[in-house]
Amino acid sequence: ELPTQEYGLVSLVLGIVAVGGLTAPLGLDQVAARRGIRLDAGWRRAALSACAVTAAGAAIVAALVYHLSALLAASVALGTFALGMAQSAGGHFQGQQHLRMAVWVVQLFNGALALVAVADLGLGLPTAGAVCVALAAVALLGAAGVWWLVRQREGAGDRQPAPWSLRREAMSLLTVQTGGSAFIQLERLLLGPIVGLQDLAVYSVLAALVSSPFRLLQSAVQFTLIPTLRVAAGASARRAKVAREAALVFGTVAAGSVAIWVLAPAIARWLTAGRYDLSHALIAATLVSGFLKVLSGFLTAVVVSCGEERRLRFLSFVCWGSIGISVAGAFLTGAWGLVAVLYGISAGWLIRCLLTAWLAWPYLRQPRESDTRPLAAEISLRPTGSR
């Protein structure tokens, strides 16, 4: 429906909000998911404050770096705040092992996007600014509803640690979370400056039809593995859990890749009335990237769920170093066009998978007693009733 330039701007804003929104709780959502902490009044205040500060910062940085209009910058702020609220609530449900609820909550922004897209078919919103403001408003209403539900569910319970007493753990998890979300959105953030909004629009169609299923699988893997691997009885139980998930996920990836290869070009031409053409070279580059992202999801989940603080810090270095490799790869390959840039970015994902596998391996092999003592001690010190 939108002109190509406006569609490219919508895609750029979505990429910025995805990074800012996942960062917005400043790691508190990850601490809640990892430790099974309830989102009581104190944790809600801390999460809302973190989301507000991050939303303002994201809007300012986006306006300066990408020269966004005031309307688009406001959309970034509101969308980041709404997604941060959803992430905080999702971390609460994830930590309480309510995984179905958690999945729906953290996909709230995607649900808002679907509603606005359908509404746009009838309303004919003419610009990226109008679409993004509508999206942010719908997402904010949905997030407010989720927080009302959390508040109704959370009565008095066991005493919990103060949010910022766990700030070192939160900051370690935040760097991993921010790096991961930035890495996922790197194509959207880099393609505009490197190859222009036209190719960014093409990539957005490609992402919707080819890349999105891999992103959903990566999220699903981390949702199921992070809370369950941490309480597994030992390395053999962790290996069994990972093997079961891997068989299901990579079987789905294999079948889905074949379907995408055959159907995606025709579907893209039909949906866009021939405005966007997805070549098999583009699809192949995206499938390679998607496979590496899903593999990274498995390996990262093992380290995040089981790793001590030192290993989490190292994981954050790996993530940001890999982003640096992807950024360099994107700029070095920019002269050869969109396909080459996608492979340049995938080089960073490959390096990340290799290094994260090295970090995850100790938790999947049969550990020595010294390997399990810190984790066992941490679990034994949790308040009674926490997961």
Short mmCIF file of the C-alpha atoms (twelve columns), coordinates in Angstrom:
data_MODEL
# 
_entry.id   MODEL 
# 
loop_
_atom_site.group_PDB 
_atom_site.id 
_atom_site.type_symbol 
_atom_site.label_atom_id 
_atom_site.label_alt_id 
_atom_site.label_comp_id 
_atom_site.label_asym_id 
_atom_site.label_seq_id 
_atom_site.Cartn_x 
_atom_site.Cartn_y 
_atom_site.Cartn_z 
_atom_site.pdbx_PDB_model_num 
ATOM 1   C CA . GLU A 1   0.000  0.000   0.000  1 
ATOM 2   C CA . LEU A 2   2.783  2.459   0.855  1 
ATOM 3   C CA . PRO A 3   5.222  4.034   -1.595 1 
ATOM 4   C CA . THR A 4   8.607  2.317   -1.504 1 
ATOM 5   C CA . GLN A 5   10.390 5.143   0.355  1 
ATOM 6   C CA . GLU A 6   7.680  5.315   3.035  1 
ATOM 7   C CA . TYR A 7   7.680  1.528   3.414  1 
ATOM 8   C CA . GLY A 8   11.450 1.649   3.867  1 
ATOM 9   C CA . LEU A 9   11.031 4.220   6.659  1 
ATOM 10  C CA . VAL A 10  8.444  2.040   8.410  1 
ATOM 11  C CA . SER A 11  10.897 -0.857  8.247  1 
ATOM 12  C CA . LEU A 12  13.661 1.318   9.701  1 
ATOM 13  C CA . VAL A 13  11.466 2.428   12.608 1 
ATOM 14  C CA . LEU A 14  10.490 -1.194  13.301 1 
ATOM 15  C CA . GLY A 15  14.168 -2.116  13.497 1 
ATOM 16  C CA . ILE A 16  14.952 0.741   15.886 1 
ATOM 17  C CA . VAL A 17  11.977 -0.047  18.130 1 
ATOM 18  C CA . ALA A 18  12.845 -3.750  18.188 1 
ATOM 19  C CA . VAL A 19  16.300 -2.957  19.554 1 
ATOM 20  C CA . GLY A 20  15.157 -0.179  21.897 1 
ATOM 21  C CA . GLY A 21  12.146 -2.094  23.206 1 
ATOM 22  C CA . LEU A 22  14.069 -5.256  24.030 1 
ATOM 23  C CA . THR A 23  16.668 -3.087  25.790 1 
ATOM 24  C CA . ALA A 24  14.123 -0.884  27.576 1 
ATOM 25  C CA . PRO A 25  13.739 -2.827  30.871 1 
ATOM 26  C CA . LEU A 26  17.557 -2.628  31.306 1 
ATOM 27  C CA . GLY A 27  17.892 -6.344  31.992 1 
ATOM 28  C CA . LEU A 28  15.201 -6.567  34.682 1 
ATOM 29  C CA . ASP A 29  13.013 -8.709  32.417 1 
ATOM 30  C CA . GLN A 30  15.871 -11.175 31.959 1 
ATOM 31  C CA . VAL A 31  16.546 -11.324 35.712 1 
ATOM 32  C CA . ALA A 32  12.851 -12.034 36.325 1 
ATOM 33  C CA . ALA A 33  12.847 -14.795 33.710 1 
ATOM 34  C CA . ARG A 34  16.083 -16.314 34.994 1 
ATOM 35  C CA . ARG A 35  15.210 -16.243 38.716 1 
ATOM 36  C CA . GLY A 36  11.428 -16.641 38.647 1 
ATOM 37  C CA . ILE A 37  10.809 -13.205 40.193 1 
ATOM 38  C CA . ARG A 38  7.258  -11.862 40.369 1 
ATOM 39  C CA . LEU A 39  6.472  -8.450  38.905 1 
ATOM 40  C CA . ASP A 40  5.299  -6.925  42.206 1 
ATOM 41  C CA . ALA A 41  4.880  -3.196  42.863 1 
ATOM 42  C CA . GLY A 42  8.576  -2.502  43.396 1 
ATOM 43  C CA . TRP A 43  9.624  -4.382  40.281 1 
ATOM 44  C CA . ARG A 44  6.867  -2.714  38.241 1 
ATOM 45  C CA . ARG A 45  8.058  0.758   39.278 1 
ATOM 46  C CA . ALA A 46  11.654 -0.093  38.448 1 
ATOM 47  C CA . ALA A 47  10.724 -1.573  35.060 1 
ATOM 48  C CA . LEU A 48  8.524  1.409   34.099 1 
ATOM 49  C CA . SER A 49  11.265 3.867   35.049 1 
ATOM 50  C CA . ALA A 50  13.840 1.947   33.009 1 
ATOM 51  C CA . CYS A 51  11.501 1.778   29.999 1 
ATOM 52  C CA . ALA A 52  10.768 5.515   30.125 1 
ATOM 53  C CA . VAL A 53  14.452 6.491   30.230 1 
ATOM 54  C CA . THR A 54  15.361 4.078   27.445 1 
ATOM 55  C CA . ALA A 55  12.457 5.211   25.256 1 
ATOM 56  C CA . ALA A 56  13.548 8.853   25.470 1 
ATOM 57  C CA . GLY A 57  17.158 7.913   24.698 1 
ATOM 58  C CA . ALA A 58  16.175 5.735   21.742 1 
ATOM 59  C CA . ALA A 59  14.101 8.526   20.190 1 
ATOM 60  C CA . ILE A 60  16.896 11.072  20.538 1 
ATOM 61  C CA . VAL A 61  19.571 8.774   19.112 1 
ATOM 62  C CA . ALA A 62  17.319 7.667   16.228 1 
ATOM 63  C CA . ALA A 63  16.458 11.256  15.311 1 
ATOM 64  C CA . LEU A 64  20.130 12.275  15.275 1 
ATOM 65  C CA . VAL A 65  21.544 9.224   13.483 1 
ATOM 66  C CA . TYR A 66  18.801 8.650   10.883 1 
ATOM 67  C CA . HIS A 67  17.469 12.237  10.607 1 
ATOM 68  C CA . LEU A 68  13.920 11.144  11.429 1 
ATOM 69  C CA . SER A 69  11.031 13.586  11.482 1 
ATOM 70  C CA . ALA A 70  9.507  14.622  14.814 1 
ATOM 71  C CA . LEU A 71  6.522  12.323  14.195 1 
ATOM 72  C CA . LEU A 72  8.719  9.290   13.520 1 
ATOM 73  C CA . ALA A 73  10.923 10.080  16.535 1 
ATOM 74  C CA . ALA A 74  7.813  10.261  18.750 1 
ATOM 75  C CA . SER A 75  6.716  6.902   17.325 1 
ATOM 76  C CA . VAL A 76  10.093 5.434   18.276 1 
ATOM 77  C CA . ALA A 77  9.689  6.692   21.855 1 
ATOM 78  C CA . LEU A 78  6.136  5.392   22.308 1 
ATOM 79  C CA . GLY A 79  6.837  2.089   20.548 1 
ATOM 80  C CA . THR A 80  9.994  1.484   22.600 1 
ATOM 81  C CA . PHE A 81  8.119  2.174   25.836 1 
ATOM 82  C CA . ALA A 82  5.259  -0.164  24.872 1 
ATOM 83  C CA . LEU A 83  7.574  -2.985  23.808 1 
ATOM 84  C CA . GLY A 84  9.626  -2.564  26.992 1 
ATOM 85  C CA . MET A 85  6.462  -2.940  29.078 1 
ATOM 86  C CA . ALA A 86  5.561  -6.099  27.160 1 
ATOM 87  C CA . GLN A 87  9.073  -7.499  27.629 1 
ATOM 88  C CA . SER A 88  8.918  -6.864  31.382 1 
ATOM 89  C CA . ALA A 89  5.593  -8.663  31.709 1 
ATOM 90  C CA . GLY A 90  6.843  -11.451 29.441 1 
ATOM 91  C CA . GLY A 91  9.898  -11.966 31.663 1 
ATOM 92  C CA . HIS A 92  7.591  -12.300 34.668 1 
ATOM 93  C CA . PHE A 93  5.443  -14.963 32.988 1 
ATOM 94  C CA . GLN A 94  8.494  -16.745 31.616 1 
ATOM 95  C CA . GLY A 95  10.087 -16.942 35.059 1 
ATOM 96  C CA . GLN A 96  6.858  -18.324 36.507 1 
ATOM 97  C CA . GLN A 97  6.897  -21.051 33.808 1 
ATOM 98  C CA . HIS A 98  3.725  -19.660 32.199 1 
ATOM 99  C CA . LEU A 99  5.340  -19.983 28.792 1 
ATOM 100 C CA . ARG A 100 2.222  -19.827 26.638 1 
ATOM 101 C CA . MET A 101 1.205  -16.565 28.232 1 
ATOM 102 C CA . ALA A 102 4.746  -15.224 27.951 1 
ATOM 103 C CA . VAL A 103 4.890  -15.935 24.228 1 
ATOM 104 C CA . TRP A 104 1.647  -14.055 23.584 1 
ATOM 105 C CA . VAL A 105 2.769  -11.095 25.692 1 
ATOM 106 C CA . VAL A 106 6.159  -10.588 24.050 1 
ATOM 107 C CA . GLN A 107 4.538  -10.886 20.611 1 
ATOM 108 C CA . LEU A 108 2.168  -8.043  21.498 1 
ATOM 109 C CA . PHE A 109 3.976  -5.552  19.260 1 
ATOM 110 C CA . ASN A 110 3.714  -7.922  16.293 1 
ATOM 111 C CA . GLY A 111 0.004  -8.270  17.005 1 
ATOM 112 C CA . ALA A 112 -0.354 -4.486  16.992 1 
ATOM 113 C CA . LEU A 113 1.531  -4.379  13.681 1 
ATOM 114 C CA . ALA A 114 -0.877 -6.899  12.161 1 
ATOM 115 C CA . LEU A 115 -3.908 -4.879  13.309 1 
ATOM 116 C CA . VAL A 116 -2.528 -1.624  11.931 1 
ATOM 117 C CA . ALA A 117 -1.595 -3.296  8.636  1 
ATOM 118 C CA . VAL A 118 -5.130 -4.604  8.179  1 
ATOM 119 C CA . ALA A 119 -6.627 -1.250  9.205  1 
ATOM 120 C CA . ASP A 120 -4.390 0.516   6.691  1 
ATOM 121 C CA . LEU A 121 -6.007 -1.441  3.861  1 
ATOM 122 C CA . GLY A 122 -9.244 0.388   4.659  1 
ATOM 123 C CA . LEU A 123 -7.961 3.708   5.978  1 
ATOM 124 C CA . GLY A 124 -5.200 4.219   3.429  1 
ATOM 125 C CA . LEU A 125 -2.721 5.868   5.815  1 
ATOM 126 C CA . PRO A 126 -0.501 7.798   3.396  1 
ATOM 127 C CA . THR A 127 2.837  8.175   5.201  1 
ATOM 128 C CA . ALA A 128 5.290  6.277   7.376  1 
ATOM 129 C CA . GLY A 129 4.623  8.759   10.201 1 
ATOM 130 C CA . ALA A 130 0.889  8.013   10.253 1 
ATOM 131 C CA . VAL A 131 1.470  4.251   10.204 1 
ATOM 132 C CA . CYS A 132 4.114  4.342   12.951 1 
ATOM 133 C CA . VAL A 133 2.074  6.600   15.278 1 
ATOM 134 C CA . ALA A 134 -0.938 4.294   14.879 1 
ATOM 135 C CA . LEU A 135 1.256  1.276   15.579 1 
ATOM 136 C CA . ALA A 136 2.765  2.826   18.710 1 
ATOM 137 C CA . ALA A 137 -0.666 3.822   20.042 1 
ATOM 138 C CA . VAL A 138 -2.150 0.341   19.561 1 
ATOM 139 C CA . ALA A 139 0.911  -1.316  21.127 1 
ATOM 140 C CA . LEU A 140 0.786  1.033   24.117 1 
ATOM 141 C CA . LEU A 141 -2.890 0.249   24.747 1 
ATOM 142 C CA . GLY A 142 -2.151 -3.476  24.566 1 
ATOM 143 C CA . ALA A 143 0.823  -3.193  26.933 1 
ATOM 144 C CA . ALA A 144 -1.265 -1.210  29.433 1 
ATOM 145 C CA . GLY A 145 -3.853 -3.997  29.381 1 
ATOM 146 C CA . VAL A 146 -1.200 -6.629  30.064 1 
ATOM 147 C CA . TRP A 147 0.163  -4.629  33.003 1 
ATOM 148 C CA . TRP A 148 -3.325 -4.323  34.449 1 
ATOM 149 C CA . LEU A 149 -3.604 -8.121  34.246 1 
ATOM 150 C CA . VAL A 150 -0.228 -8.576  35.982 1 
ATOM 151 C CA . ARG A 151 -1.237 -6.177  38.747 1 
ATOM 152 C CA . GLN A 152 -4.484 -8.087  39.318 1 
ATOM 153 C CA . ARG A 153 -2.607 -11.396 39.539 1 
ATOM 154 C CA . GLU A 154 0.184  -10.231 41.840 1 
ATOM 155 C CA . GLY A 155 -1.026 -10.062 45.402 1 
ATOM 156 C CA . ALA A 156 1.172  -10.496 48.454 1 
ATOM 157 C CA . GLY A 157 3.812  -13.175 48.101 1 
ATOM 158 C CA . ASP A 158 7.226  -14.206 49.294 1 
ATOM 159 C CA . ARG A 159 9.695  -11.429 49.880 1 
ATOM 160 C CA . GLN A 160 11.853 -10.743 46.838 1 
ATOM 161 C CA . PRO A 161 15.209 -9.016  46.355 1 
ATOM 162 C CA . ALA A 162 15.045 -5.333  45.456 1 
ATOM 163 C CA . PRO A 163 15.323 -4.815  41.684 1 
ATOM 164 C CA . TRP A 164 18.564 -2.869  41.680 1 
ATOM 165 C CA . SER A 165 20.232 -5.143  44.238 1 
ATOM 166 C CA . LEU A 166 20.627 -7.445  41.228 1 
ATOM 167 C CA . ARG A 167 21.897 -4.666  38.975 1 
ATOM 168 C CA . ARG A 168 25.207 -6.376  38.156 1 
ATOM 169 C CA . GLU A 169 23.407 -9.472  36.929 1 
ATOM 170 C CA . ALA A 170 20.891 -7.263  35.114 1 
ATOM 171 C CA . MET A 171 23.661 -5.312  33.374 1 
ATOM 172 C CA . SER A 172 25.406 -8.513  32.274 1 
ATOM 173 C CA . LEU A 173 22.151 -9.866  30.875 1 
ATOM 174 C CA . LEU A 174 21.339 -6.469  29.361 1 
ATOM 175 C CA . THR A 175 24.496 -6.385  27.278 1 
ATOM 176 C CA . VAL A 176 23.677 -9.850  25.940 1 
ATOM 177 C CA . GLN A 177 20.030 -8.892  25.301 1 
ATOM 178 C CA . THR A 178 20.881 -5.600  23.626 1 
ATOM 179 C CA . GLY A 179 23.583 -7.168  21.515 1 
ATOM 180 C CA . GLY A 180 21.255 -9.975  20.476 1 
ATOM 181 C CA . SER A 181 18.398 -7.654  19.524 1 
ATOM 182 C CA . ALA A 182 20.744 -5.292  17.667 1 
ATOM 183 C CA . PHE A 183 22.225 -8.275  15.846 1 
ATOM 184 C CA . ILE A 184 18.768 -9.525  14.821 1 
ATOM 185 C CA . GLN A 185 17.844 -6.101  13.424 1 
ATOM 186 C CA . LEU A 186 21.247 -5.326  11.917 1 
ATOM 187 C CA . GLU A 187 20.015 -5.654  8.334  1 
ATOM 188 C CA . ARG A 188 17.278 -3.061  8.894  1 
ATOM 189 C CA . LEU A 189 19.670 -0.703  10.662 1 
ATOM 190 C CA . LEU A 190 22.471 -0.944  8.090  1 
ATOM 191 C CA . LEU A 191 20.836 -1.399  4.701  1 
ATOM 192 C CA . GLY A 192 19.410 2.105   4.509  1 
ATOM 193 C CA . PRO A 193 22.759 3.906   4.924  1 
ATOM 194 C CA . ILE A 194 24.700 1.341   2.844  1 
ATOM 195 C CA . VAL A 195 22.448 0.460   -0.110 1 
ATOM 196 C CA . GLY A 196 19.474 2.826   0.276  1 
ATOM 197 C CA . LEU A 197 15.786 2.724   1.233  1 
ATOM 198 C CA . GLN A 198 14.845 0.923   -2.009 1 
ATOM 199 C CA . ASP A 199 16.902 -2.163  -1.074 1 
ATOM 200 C CA . LEU A 200 15.749 -1.834  2.538  1 
ATOM 201 C CA . ALA A 201 12.162 -2.091  1.282  1 
ATOM 202 C CA . VAL A 202 13.075 -5.194  -0.754 1 
ATOM 203 C CA . TYR A 203 14.713 -6.718  2.311  1 
ATOM 204 C CA . SER A 204 11.587 -5.959  4.379  1 
ATOM 205 C CA . VAL A 205 9.463  -8.024  2.000  1 
ATOM 206 C CA . LEU A 206 12.140 -10.721 2.131  1 
ATOM 207 C CA . ALA A 207 12.161 -10.621 5.938  1 
ATOM 208 C CA . ALA A 208 8.382  -10.916 6.143  1 
ATOM 209 C CA . LEU A 209 8.234  -14.004 3.928  1 
ATOM 210 C CA . VAL A 210 11.576 -15.708 4.624  1 
ATOM 211 C CA . SER A 211 13.303 -14.401 7.739  1 
ATOM 212 C CA . SER A 212 10.397 -13.999 10.177 1 
ATOM 213 C CA . PRO A 213 9.803  -17.745 10.745 1 
ATOM 214 C CA . PHE A 214 13.444 -18.161 11.781 1 
ATOM 215 C CA . ARG A 215 13.137 -15.268 14.216 1 
ATOM 216 C CA . LEU A 216 10.038 -16.831 15.769 1 
ATOM 217 C CA . LEU A 217 11.821 -20.167 16.127 1 
ATOM 218 C CA . GLN A 218 14.812 -18.470 17.742 1 
ATOM 219 C CA . SER A 219 12.508 -16.756 20.256 1 
ATOM 220 C CA . ALA A 220 10.668 -19.997 20.974 1 
ATOM 221 C CA . VAL A 221 13.918 -21.839 21.633 1 
ATOM 222 C CA . GLN A 222 15.071 -19.260 24.158 1 
ATOM 223 C CA . PHE A 223 11.665 -19.109 25.846 1 
ATOM 224 C CA . THR A 224 11.544 -22.828 26.477 1 
ATOM 225 C CA . LEU A 225 15.209 -23.491 27.217 1 
ATOM 226 C CA . ILE A 226 16.245 -20.598 29.484 1 
ATOM 227 C CA . PRO A 227 13.884 -21.343 32.405 1 
ATOM 228 C CA . THR A 228 14.100 -25.144 32.108 1 
ATOM 229 C CA . LEU A 229 17.823 -25.748 31.576 1 
ATOM 230 C CA . ARG A 230 18.690 -23.825 34.731 1 
ATOM 231 C CA . VAL A 231 16.776 -26.256 36.951 1 
ATOM 232 C CA . ALA A 232 17.774 -29.419 35.045 1 
ATOM 233 C CA . ALA A 233 19.224 -32.195 37.214 1 
ATOM 234 C CA . GLY A 234 22.586 -32.285 35.426 1 
ATOM 235 C CA . ALA A 235 24.442 -32.160 32.153 1 
ATOM 236 C CA . SER A 236 22.744 -35.290 30.800 1 
ATOM 237 C CA . ALA A 237 19.299 -33.796 31.430 1 
ATOM 238 C CA . ARG A 238 20.364 -30.566 29.721 1 
ATOM 239 C CA . ARG A 239 21.670 -32.489 26.715 1 
ATOM 240 C CA . ALA A 240 18.418 -34.443 26.452 1 
ATOM 241 C CA . LYS A 241 16.340 -31.271 26.604 1 
ATOM 242 C CA . VAL A 242 18.464 -29.519 23.961 1 
ATOM 243 C CA . ALA A 243 18.398 -32.614 21.715 1 
ATOM 244 C CA . ARG A 244 14.590 -32.837 21.847 1 
ATOM 245 C CA . GLU A 245 14.189 -29.147 21.014 1 
ATOM 246 C CA . ALA A 246 16.814 -29.340 18.251 1 
ATOM 247 C CA . ALA A 247 15.161 -32.299 16.552 1 
ATOM 248 C CA . LEU A 248 11.816 -30.482 16.464 1 
ATOM 249 C CA . VAL A 249 13.175 -27.061 15.480 1 
ATOM 250 C CA . PHE A 250 15.675 -28.077 12.815 1 
ATOM 251 C CA . GLY A 251 13.208 -30.535 11.311 1 
ATOM 252 C CA . THR A 252 10.826 -27.592 10.977 1 
ATOM 253 C CA . VAL A 253 13.641 -25.457 9.525  1 
ATOM 254 C CA . ALA A 254 14.457 -28.052 6.873  1 
ATOM 255 C CA . ALA A 255 10.850 -28.500 5.743  1 
ATOM 256 C CA . GLY A 256 10.156 -24.780 5.912  1 
ATOM 257 C CA . SER A 257 13.252 -23.903 3.887  1 
ATOM 258 C CA . VAL A 258 12.107 -26.128 1.029  1 
ATOM 259 C CA . ALA A 259 8.644  -24.539 1.076  1 
ATOM 260 C CA . ILE A 260 10.125 -21.028 1.180  1 
ATOM 261 C CA . TRP A 261 12.483 -21.755 -1.731 1 
ATOM 262 C CA . VAL A 262 9.593  -22.926 -3.899 1 
ATOM 263 C CA . LEU A 263 6.784  -20.564 -2.859 1 
ATOM 264 C CA . ALA A 264 8.302  -17.257 -1.684 1 
ATOM 265 C CA . PRO A 265 8.997  -15.661 -5.112 1 
ATOM 266 C CA . ALA A 266 5.455  -16.282 -6.358 1 
ATOM 267 C CA . ILE A 267 3.857  -15.163 -3.081 1 
ATOM 268 C CA . ALA A 268 5.932  -11.949 -3.066 1 
ATOM 269 C CA . ARG A 269 4.893  -11.092 -6.613 1 
ATOM 270 C CA . TRP A 270 1.234  -11.775 -5.826 1 
ATOM 271 C CA . LEU A 271 1.133  -9.841  -2.529 1 
ATOM 272 C CA . THR A 272 2.950  -6.805  -3.904 1 
ATOM 273 C CA . ALA A 273 1.429  -6.823  -7.417 1 
ATOM 274 C CA . GLY A 274 4.861  -7.425  -8.911 1 
ATOM 275 C CA . ARG A 275 6.528  -4.406  -7.240 1 
ATOM 276 C CA . TYR A 276 9.117  -6.531  -5.408 1 
ATOM 277 C CA . ASP A 277 10.983 -9.469  -6.921 1 
ATOM 278 C CA . LEU A 278 12.685 -11.977 -4.615 1 
ATOM 279 C CA . SER A 279 15.453 -13.794 -6.454 1 
ATOM 280 C CA . HIS A 280 16.663 -17.210 -5.320 1 
ATOM 281 C CA . ALA A 281 20.050 -15.639 -4.568 1 
ATOM 282 C CA . LEU A 282 18.363 -13.341 -2.024 1 
ATOM 283 C CA . ILE A 283 16.355 -16.216 -0.576 1 
ATOM 284 C CA . ALA A 284 19.477 -18.396 -0.221 1 
ATOM 285 C CA . ALA A 285 21.332 -15.628 1.635  1 
ATOM 286 C CA . THR A 286 18.395 -15.185 4.003  1 
ATOM 287 C CA . LEU A 287 18.057 -18.927 4.652  1 
ATOM 288 C CA . VAL A 288 21.745 -19.140 5.596  1 
ATOM 289 C CA . SER A 289 21.319 -16.179 7.948  1 
ATOM 290 C CA . GLY A 290 18.156 -17.681 9.441  1 
ATOM 291 C CA . PHE A 291 19.799 -21.039 10.154 1 
ATOM 292 C CA . LEU A 292 22.693 -19.335 11.950 1 
ATOM 293 C CA . LYS A 293 20.268 -17.232 14.022 1 
ATOM 294 C CA . VAL A 294 18.346 -20.297 15.197 1 
ATOM 295 C CA . LEU A 295 21.576 -22.130 16.045 1 
ATOM 296 C CA . SER A 296 22.753 -19.078 17.970 1 
ATOM 297 C CA . GLY A 297 19.458 -19.122 19.889 1 
ATOM 298 C CA . PHE A 298 20.162 -22.647 21.172 1 
ATOM 299 C CA . LEU A 299 23.724 -21.885 22.201 1 
ATOM 300 C CA . THR A 300 22.889 -18.536 23.807 1 
ATOM 301 C CA . ALA A 301 20.049 -20.089 25.815 1 
ATOM 302 C CA . VAL A 302 22.460 -22.629 27.331 1 
ATOM 303 C CA . VAL A 303 24.913 -19.936 28.448 1 
ATOM 304 C CA . VAL A 304 22.260 -17.488 29.710 1 
ATOM 305 C CA . SER A 305 20.384 -20.149 31.681 1 
ATOM 306 C CA . CYS A 306 23.390 -21.889 33.230 1 
ATOM 307 C CA . GLY A 307 26.313 -19.470 33.070 1 
ATOM 308 C CA . GLU A 308 27.823 -17.625 35.993 1 
ATOM 309 C CA . GLU A 309 28.363 -13.865 35.810 1 
ATOM 310 C CA . ARG A 310 31.889 -14.135 34.409 1 
ATOM 311 C CA . ARG A 311 30.729 -16.275 31.516 1 
ATOM 312 C CA . LEU A 312 27.781 -13.952 30.853 1 
ATOM 313 C CA . ARG A 313 30.201 -11.036 30.565 1 
ATOM 314 C CA . PHE A 314 32.278 -13.002 28.100 1 
ATOM 315 C CA . LEU A 315 29.133 -13.821 26.125 1 
ATOM 316 C CA . SER A 316 28.384 -10.100 25.862 1 
ATOM 317 C CA . PHE A 317 31.904 -9.510  24.508 1 
ATOM 318 C CA . VAL A 318 31.338 -12.281 21.960 1 
ATOM 319 C CA . CYS A 319 28.025 -10.769 20.902 1 
ATOM 320 C CA . TRP A 320 29.323 -7.235  20.455 1 
ATOM 321 C CA . GLY A 321 32.502 -8.430  18.786 1 
ATOM 322 C CA . SER A 322 30.425 -10.428 16.318 1 
ATOM 323 C CA . ILE A 323 28.297 -7.364  15.629 1 
ATOM 324 C CA . GLY A 324 31.485 -5.491  14.821 1 
ATOM 325 C CA . ILE A 325 32.425 -8.230  12.334 1 
ATOM 326 C CA . SER A 326 28.961 -8.031  10.739 1 
ATOM 327 C CA . VAL A 327 29.092 -4.241  10.460 1 
ATOM 328 C CA . ALA A 328 32.523 -4.430  8.856  1 
ATOM 329 C CA . GLY A 329 31.325 -7.199  6.538  1 
ATOM 330 C CA . ALA A 330 28.307 -5.135  5.494  1 
ATOM 331 C CA . PHE A 331 30.360 -2.055  4.611  1 
ATOM 332 C CA . LEU A 332 33.064 -4.082  2.848  1 
ATOM 333 C CA . THR A 333 30.513 -5.869  0.659  1 
ATOM 334 C CA . GLY A 334 28.246 -2.866  0.034  1 
ATOM 335 C CA . ALA A 335 29.639 -2.255  -3.443 1 
ATOM 336 C CA . TRP A 336 28.364 -5.680  -4.612 1 
ATOM 337 C CA . GLY A 337 24.729 -5.101  -3.673 1 
ATOM 338 C CA . LEU A 338 22.100 -6.478  -1.319 1 
ATOM 339 C CA . VAL A 339 22.957 -10.191 -1.576 1 
ATOM 340 C CA . ALA A 340 26.619 -9.574  -0.774 1 
ATOM 341 C CA . VAL A 341 25.722 -7.379  2.221  1 
ATOM 342 C CA . LEU A 342 23.483 -10.133 3.643  1 
ATOM 343 C CA . TYR A 343 26.364 -12.618 3.460  1 
ATOM 344 C CA . GLY A 344 28.691 -10.034 5.005  1 
ATOM 345 C CA . ILE A 345 26.353 -9.714  7.985  1 
ATOM 346 C CA . SER A 346 26.042 -13.520 8.238  1 
ATOM 347 C CA . ALA A 347 29.813 -13.767 8.739  1 
ATOM 348 C CA . GLY A 348 29.335 -12.211 12.179 1 
ATOM 349 C CA . TRP A 349 26.598 -14.737 13.009 1 
ATOM 350 C CA . LEU A 350 28.936 -17.580 12.099 1 
ATOM 351 C CA . ILE A 351 31.658 -16.263 14.409 1 
ATOM 352 C CA . ARG A 352 29.122 -15.796 17.189 1 
ATOM 353 C CA . CYS A 353 27.890 -19.392 16.857 1 
ATOM 354 C CA . LEU A 354 31.416 -20.789 17.039 1 
ATOM 355 C CA . LEU A 355 32.420 -18.785 20.118 1 
ATOM 356 C CA . THR A 356 29.101 -19.298 21.914 1 
ATOM 357 C CA . ALA A 357 29.380 -23.058 21.330 1 
ATOM 358 C CA . TRP A 358 32.731 -22.940 23.117 1 
ATOM 359 C CA . LEU A 359 31.083 -21.122 26.067 1 
ATOM 360 C CA . ALA A 360 28.093 -23.492 26.164 1 
ATOM 361 C CA . TRP A 361 30.014 -26.766 25.935 1 
ATOM 362 C CA . PRO A 362 30.944 -27.054 29.667 1 
ATOM 363 C CA . TYR A 363 27.259 -27.048 30.601 1 
ATOM 364 C CA . LEU A 364 26.400 -29.841 28.166 1 
ATOM 365 C CA . ARG A 365 29.212 -32.243 28.969 1 
ATOM 366 C CA . GLN A 366 29.293 -34.161 32.265 1 
ATOM 367 C CA . PRO A 367 30.597 -31.496 34.672 1 
ATOM 368 C CA . ARG A 368 33.097 -31.766 37.459 1 
ATOM 369 C CA . GLU A 369 31.774 -31.076 40.958 1 
ATOM 370 C CA . SER A 370 33.385 -27.622 40.875 1 
ATOM 371 C CA . ASP A 371 31.418 -26.751 37.747 1 
ATOM 372 C CA . THR A 372 28.048 -27.372 39.410 1 
ATOM 373 C CA . ARG A 373 28.761 -25.933 42.864 1 
ATOM 374 C CA . PRO A 374 28.136 -22.240 42.036 1 
ATOM 375 C CA . LEU A 375 24.841 -22.961 40.290 1 
ATOM 376 C CA . ALA A 376 23.657 -25.332 43.012 1 
ATOM 377 C CA . ALA A 377 24.588 -22.807 45.694 1 
ATOM 378 C CA . GLU A 378 22.686 -20.046 43.914 1 
ATOM 379 C CA . ILE A 379 19.562 -22.193 43.610 1 
ATOM 380 C CA . SER A 380 19.727 -23.212 47.270 1 
ATOM 381 C CA . LEU A 381 19.908 -19.559 48.388 1 
ATOM 382 C CA . ARG A 382 16.722 -18.519 46.587 1 
ATOM 383 C CA . PRO A 383 13.724 -17.605 48.807 1 
ATOM 384 C CA . THR A 384 11.338 -20.427 49.504 1 
ATOM 385 C CA . GLY A 385 8.655  -20.669 46.858 1 
ATOM 386 C CA . SER A 386 10.671 -19.057 44.056 1 
ATOM 387 C CA . ARG A 387 11.452 -21.055 40.942 1 
# 
